[in-house]
Coordinates of C-alpha atoms in Angstrom, one line a residue:
M28 CA 0.0 0.0 0.0
S29 CA 1.3 3.4 -0.9
M30 CA 2.3 5.4 2.2
T31 CA 1.8 8.8 0.5
H32 CA -1.4 10.5 1.6
P33 CA -3.9 10.8 -1.2
Q34 CA -5.0 14.2 -2.2
L35 CA -8.8 14.3 -2.7
S36 CA -10.8 17.4 -3.5
A37 CA -13.9 18.5 -5.3
D38 CA -14.1 21.5 -7.6
R39 CA -17.5 23.2 -8.2
L40 CA -19.6 20.0 -8.4
T41 CA -23.2 19.8 -9.6
L42 CA -24.6 16.6 -8.4
G43 CA -28.0 14.9 -8.7
Y44 CA -30.0 12.1 -10.3
G45 CA -32.0 13.0 -13.4
P46 CA -32.8 16.7 -14.0
S47 CA -32.9 17.9 -10.4
A48 CA -29.7 18.9 -8.7
I49 CA -29.0 18.0 -5.1
S50 CA -25.8 20.1 -4.9
E51 CA -24.6 22.9 -7.0
N52 CA -21.2 24.6 -7.1
L53 CA -19.9 22.3 -4.3
S54 CA -16.2 22.5 -3.5
L55 CA -14.2 20.9 -0.7
S56 CA -10.9 19.4 0.1
I57 CA -10.3 16.3 2.3
P58 CA -7.3 17.0 4.6
P59 CA -4.7 14.4 3.7
G60 CA -4.2 11.9 6.6
S61 CA -7.5 13.0 8.3
F62 CA -10.4 11.0 9.7
T63 CA -13.1 13.1 8.0
V64 CA -16.8 12.6 8.9
V65 CA -19.7 14.1 7.0
I66 CA -22.8 14.8 9.0
G67 CA -26.2 16.3 8.1
P68 CA -29.9 15.5 8.1
N69 CA -31.5 12.9 5.8
A70 CA -31.5 13.7 2.1
C71 CA -29.0 16.6 2.5
G72 CA -26.6 15.1 -0.1
K73 CA -24.1 13.3 2.1
S74 CA -24.2 9.9 0.3
T75 CA -24.4 11.7 -3.1
L76 CA -21.2 13.5 -2.3
L77 CA -19.5 10.3 -1.3
R78 CA -20.6 8.6 -4.5
A79 CA -19.1 11.4 -6.5
L80 CA -15.8 11.4 -4.6
S81 CA -15.5 7.7 -5.3
R82 CA -16.3 8.1 -9.0
V83 CA -19.5 6.0 -8.7
L84 CA -21.6 9.1 -9.6
K85 CA -20.5 11.4 -12.5
P86 CA -21.0 15.0 -11.7
S87 CA -23.2 17.1 -14.1
S88 CA -20.5 19.7 -13.9
G89 CA -17.2 20.2 -12.0
Q90 CA -14.8 17.5 -11.2
V91 CA -13.3 15.4 -8.4
I92 CA -9.5 15.6 -8.2
L93 CA -7.4 12.6 -6.9
D94 CA -3.7 13.1 -6.6
G95 CA -3.7 16.1 -8.9
K96 CA -5.7 14.4 -11.7
P97 CA -9.5 14.3 -12.5
I98 CA -10.6 11.0 -11.0
L99 CA -12.7 10.1 -14.1
S100 CA -9.5 10.3 -16.2
L101 CA -7.8 7.6 -14.2
P102 CA -8.0 3.9 -15.3
A103 CA -10.5 2.1 -13.1
K104 CA -7.9 -0.2 -11.6
Q105 CA -5.5 2.7 -10.8
G106 CA -8.3 4.5 -9.0
A107 CA -9.3 1.3 -7.1
Q108 CA -5.7 0.9 -5.9
R109 CA -5.9 4.4 -4.3
L110 CA -9.5 4.5 -3.1
G111 CA -11.8 2.0 -1.5
L112 CA -15.6 2.5 -1.1
L113 CA -18.1 0.9 1.3
P114 CA -21.5 1.9 -0.1
Q115 CA -24.6 2.3 2.0
S116 CA -26.1 -1.0 0.9
S117 CA -24.3 -4.0 -0.7
I118 CA -25.6 -7.2 -2.1
A119 CA -23.4 -10.3 -2.0
P120 CA -23.6 -13.0 -4.7
D121 CA -25.8 -16.0 -3.7
G122 CA -23.9 -18.8 -2.1
I123 CA -20.6 -17.0 -1.5
T124 CA -18.5 -17.5 1.6
V125 CA -17.2 -14.8 3.9
A126 CA -13.6 -15.6 2.9
D127 CA -14.4 -15.5 -0.8
L128 CA -16.2 -12.2 -0.6
I129 CA -13.4 -10.5 1.4
A130 CA -10.9 -11.9 -1.2
R131 CA -12.7 -9.9 -3.9
G132 CA -11.1 -6.9 -2.3
R133 CA -7.8 -8.0 -3.8
S134 CA -9.0 -7.8 -7.5
P135 CA -7.5 -4.3 -8.1
H136 CA -4.0 -5.7 -7.3
Q137 CA -4.2 -8.6 -9.7
G138 CA -3.6 -8.8 -13.4
L139 CA -5.5 -10.9 -15.9
F140 CA -3.3 -14.0 -15.3
S141 CA -1.7 -13.3 -11.9
Q142 CA -1.8 -16.0 -9.3
W143 CA -3.1 -15.6 -5.7
S144 CA -0.1 -14.4 -3.8
A145 CA 1.2 -14.5 -0.2
A146 CA 0.6 -10.8 -0.1
D147 CA -3.1 -11.3 -1.1
E148 CA -3.5 -14.0 1.6
Q149 CA -2.0 -11.8 4.3
A150 CA -4.2 -8.8 3.3
V151 CA -7.3 -10.9 3.6
L152 CA -6.2 -12.4 7.0
S153 CA -5.3 -9.0 8.3
A154 CA -8.7 -7.5 7.2
M155 CA -10.6 -10.4 8.9
H156 CA -8.6 -10.0 12.1
A157 CA -9.2 -6.2 12.2
T158 CA -12.9 -6.6 11.8
G159 CA -13.4 -9.7 14.0
T160 CA -14.6 -11.9 11.1
T161 CA -12.0 -14.6 11.1
G162 CA -14.3 -17.1 12.8
L163 CA -16.9 -16.4 10.1
S164 CA -14.6 -17.2 7.1
R165 CA -16.3 -20.4 6.1
R166 CA -19.9 -19.2 6.7
L167 CA -22.2 -18.2 3.8
V168 CA -22.7 -14.4 3.7
D169 CA -26.5 -15.1 3.3
E170 CA -26.6 -16.7 6.7
L171 CA -25.1 -13.8 8.7
S172 CA -26.8 -11.2 10.8
G173 CA -27.0 -7.7 9.5
G174 CA -24.1 -6.6 11.9
Q175 CA -22.0 -9.6 10.8
R176 CA -22.5 -8.8 7.2
Q177 CA -21.5 -5.2 7.7
R178 CA -18.2 -6.2 9.3
V179 CA -17.6 -8.6 6.4
W180 CA -18.1 -5.8 3.8
I181 CA -15.8 -3.5 5.8
A182 CA -13.2 -6.3 5.7
M183 CA -13.5 -6.6 1.9
V184 CA -12.7 -2.8 1.6
L185 CA -9.8 -3.2 4.0
A186 CA -8.4 -6.1 2.0
Q187 CA -8.2 -3.7 -0.9
Q188 CA -5.5 -1.9 1.0
T189 CA -6.1 1.5 -0.4
P190 CA -4.6 4.6 1.4
L191 CA -8.1 6.3 1.1
L192 CA -11.2 4.7 2.5
L193 CA -14.7 6.1 1.9
L194 CA -17.4 4.6 4.2
D195 CA -21.1 5.4 3.8
E196 CA -22.8 4.8 7.2
P197 CA -20.4 2.0 8.3
T198 CA -22.2 1.5 11.6
T199 CA -25.6 0.7 10.1
F200 CA -27.2 -2.4 11.6
L201 CA -24.7 -2.6 14.4
D202 CA -25.4 -2.5 18.1
I203 CA -23.7 0.1 20.2
S204 CA -20.7 -2.2 21.1
H205 CA -20.0 -3.0 17.5
Q206 CA -20.5 0.6 16.5
I207 CA -17.7 1.6 18.9
E208 CA -15.5 -1.3 17.6
I209 CA -15.9 0.0 14.0
M210 CA -15.2 3.6 15.0
E211 CA -12.1 2.6 16.9
L212 CA -11.1 0.5 13.9
C213 CA -11.4 3.5 11.7
R214 CA -9.3 5.6 14.1
R215 CA -6.6 2.9 14.2
L216 CA -6.5 2.8 10.4
N217 CA -6.1 6.5 10.4
E218 CA -3.6 7.0 13.2
Q219 CA -1.5 3.8 13.0
Q220 CA -1.7 2.8 9.3
G221 CA -1.9 6.3 7.9
N222 CA -5.2 5.8 6.0
T223 CA -7.2 8.9 5.1
V224 CA -10.7 7.9 6.1
V225 CA -13.9 9.7 5.0
A226 CA -17.2 8.4 6.6
V227 CA -20.8 9.5 6.5
L228 CA -22.3 9.2 10.0
H229 CA -25.7 9.9 11.6
D230 CA -24.5 9.9 15.2
L231 CA -23.3 13.4 16.1
N232 CA -21.4 12.4 19.2
Q233 CA -19.6 9.6 17.6
A234 CA -18.6 12.0 14.8
C235 CA -17.4 14.6 17.3
R236 CA -15.4 11.9 19.3
Y237 CA -13.6 10.2 16.5
A238 CA -13.3 12.7 13.6
T239 CA -10.3 15.0 13.1
H240 CA -12.2 16.9 10.5
L241 CA -16.0 17.4 10.3
I242 CA -18.1 18.5 7.3
A243 CA -21.6 19.6 8.1
M244 CA -24.1 19.6 5.2
K245 CA -27.6 20.9 4.8
S246 CA -29.7 21.0 1.6
G247 CA -26.8 20.0 -0.6
E248 CA -24.4 22.7 0.7
I249 CA -21.5 22.6 3.1
V250 CA -22.5 24.8 6.1
A251 CA -19.3 24.3 8.1
A252 CA -16.0 22.4 8.0
G253 CA -13.1 22.0 10.4
P254 CA -12.1 20.2 13.6
P255 CA -15.2 19.3 15.7
S256 CA -14.0 21.3 18.7
Q257 CA -13.9 24.4 16.5
I258 CA -17.1 24.2 14.5
V259 CA -19.7 22.3 16.6
T260 CA -21.8 24.8 18.4
E261 CA -25.4 25.0 19.6
E262 CA -26.1 27.4 16.7
L263 CA -24.6 25.0 14.1
I264 CA -26.7 22.1 15.3
R265 CA -29.8 24.2 15.4
E266 CA -29.1 25.5 11.9
V267 CA -28.3 22.1 10.3
F268 CA -30.7 19.8 12.2
A269 CA -33.3 22.3 13.5
L270 CA -32.6 20.8 16.9
P271 CA -32.2 22.8 20.1
C272 CA -29.3 21.5 22.2
T273 CA -26.7 22.3 24.7
I274 CA -23.1 21.3 24.2
I275 CA -20.8 20.2 27.0
Q276 CA -17.3 18.6 27.0
D277 CA -17.3 14.8 26.8
P278 CA -15.7 13.7 30.1
V279 CA -13.9 10.8 28.4
S280 CA -12.7 12.2 25.0
H281 CA -12.9 15.9 25.9
T282 CA -14.7 16.5 22.5
P283 CA -18.0 18.3 22.1
L284 CA -21.0 16.3 23.5
V285 CA -24.3 17.3 22.0
I286 CA -27.2 17.1 24.5
P287 CA -30.6 17.5 22.6
L288 CA -33.2 19.6 24.4
G289 CA -36.1 18.4 22.3
H290 CA -38.2 20.1 19.7
E291 CA -40.5 21.6 22.3
A292 CA -37.6 23.9 23.2
I293 CA -37.8 25.6 19.8

């Protein structure tokens, strides 16, 4: 895996599905080496932005830049060696085992006639260990619980061994214990392995606790961006989520802790 931090930015994007635009003239830069989290209410454009950053969605105008080049100009395999995506919902082929699904994460590193290598094997084993899926390796993905499946999909992205990871709601379907495991895994990948991680999250307090850089969106626009301790205020939460709150310091992480007051306080 390349140790150089990927440079990912968006320049004046117009994004949408069909004739209607979700975002217009949207520009941003992902800080290299950061754990960036995108927050915002439902249907504000978070997942659409992530799909554009990962070249799944072609912008109507503007461009996404990866390592100084328009991402759509890069060969697909080259892009897949730099950037891995966990989409919001994934469907596994019928009858596939956990080990075989995770192994598919190695495809960007293999040529047409290349053999399965020791490096491929180690990447898969490391990804299973990191996500706690080693004991599931021979199980069929169809037989797993929602939380188990989510961890298997994350393992497949990790096996890809890209320096940039884009995760769309990675804690979906997980109970609170496994949510924290995944967030701590993302932090380890960021701090210890040097991955730049970009995740869409719904949980504000998890975003504040784990992110080094926060992007707050509303109605397809970026309202604020920066370290959580600098941008998360009662005014921002009210503006973005229409939610009255008070903010205190988390006694464990010393990051902003959002305490909702309820809509009757509006």
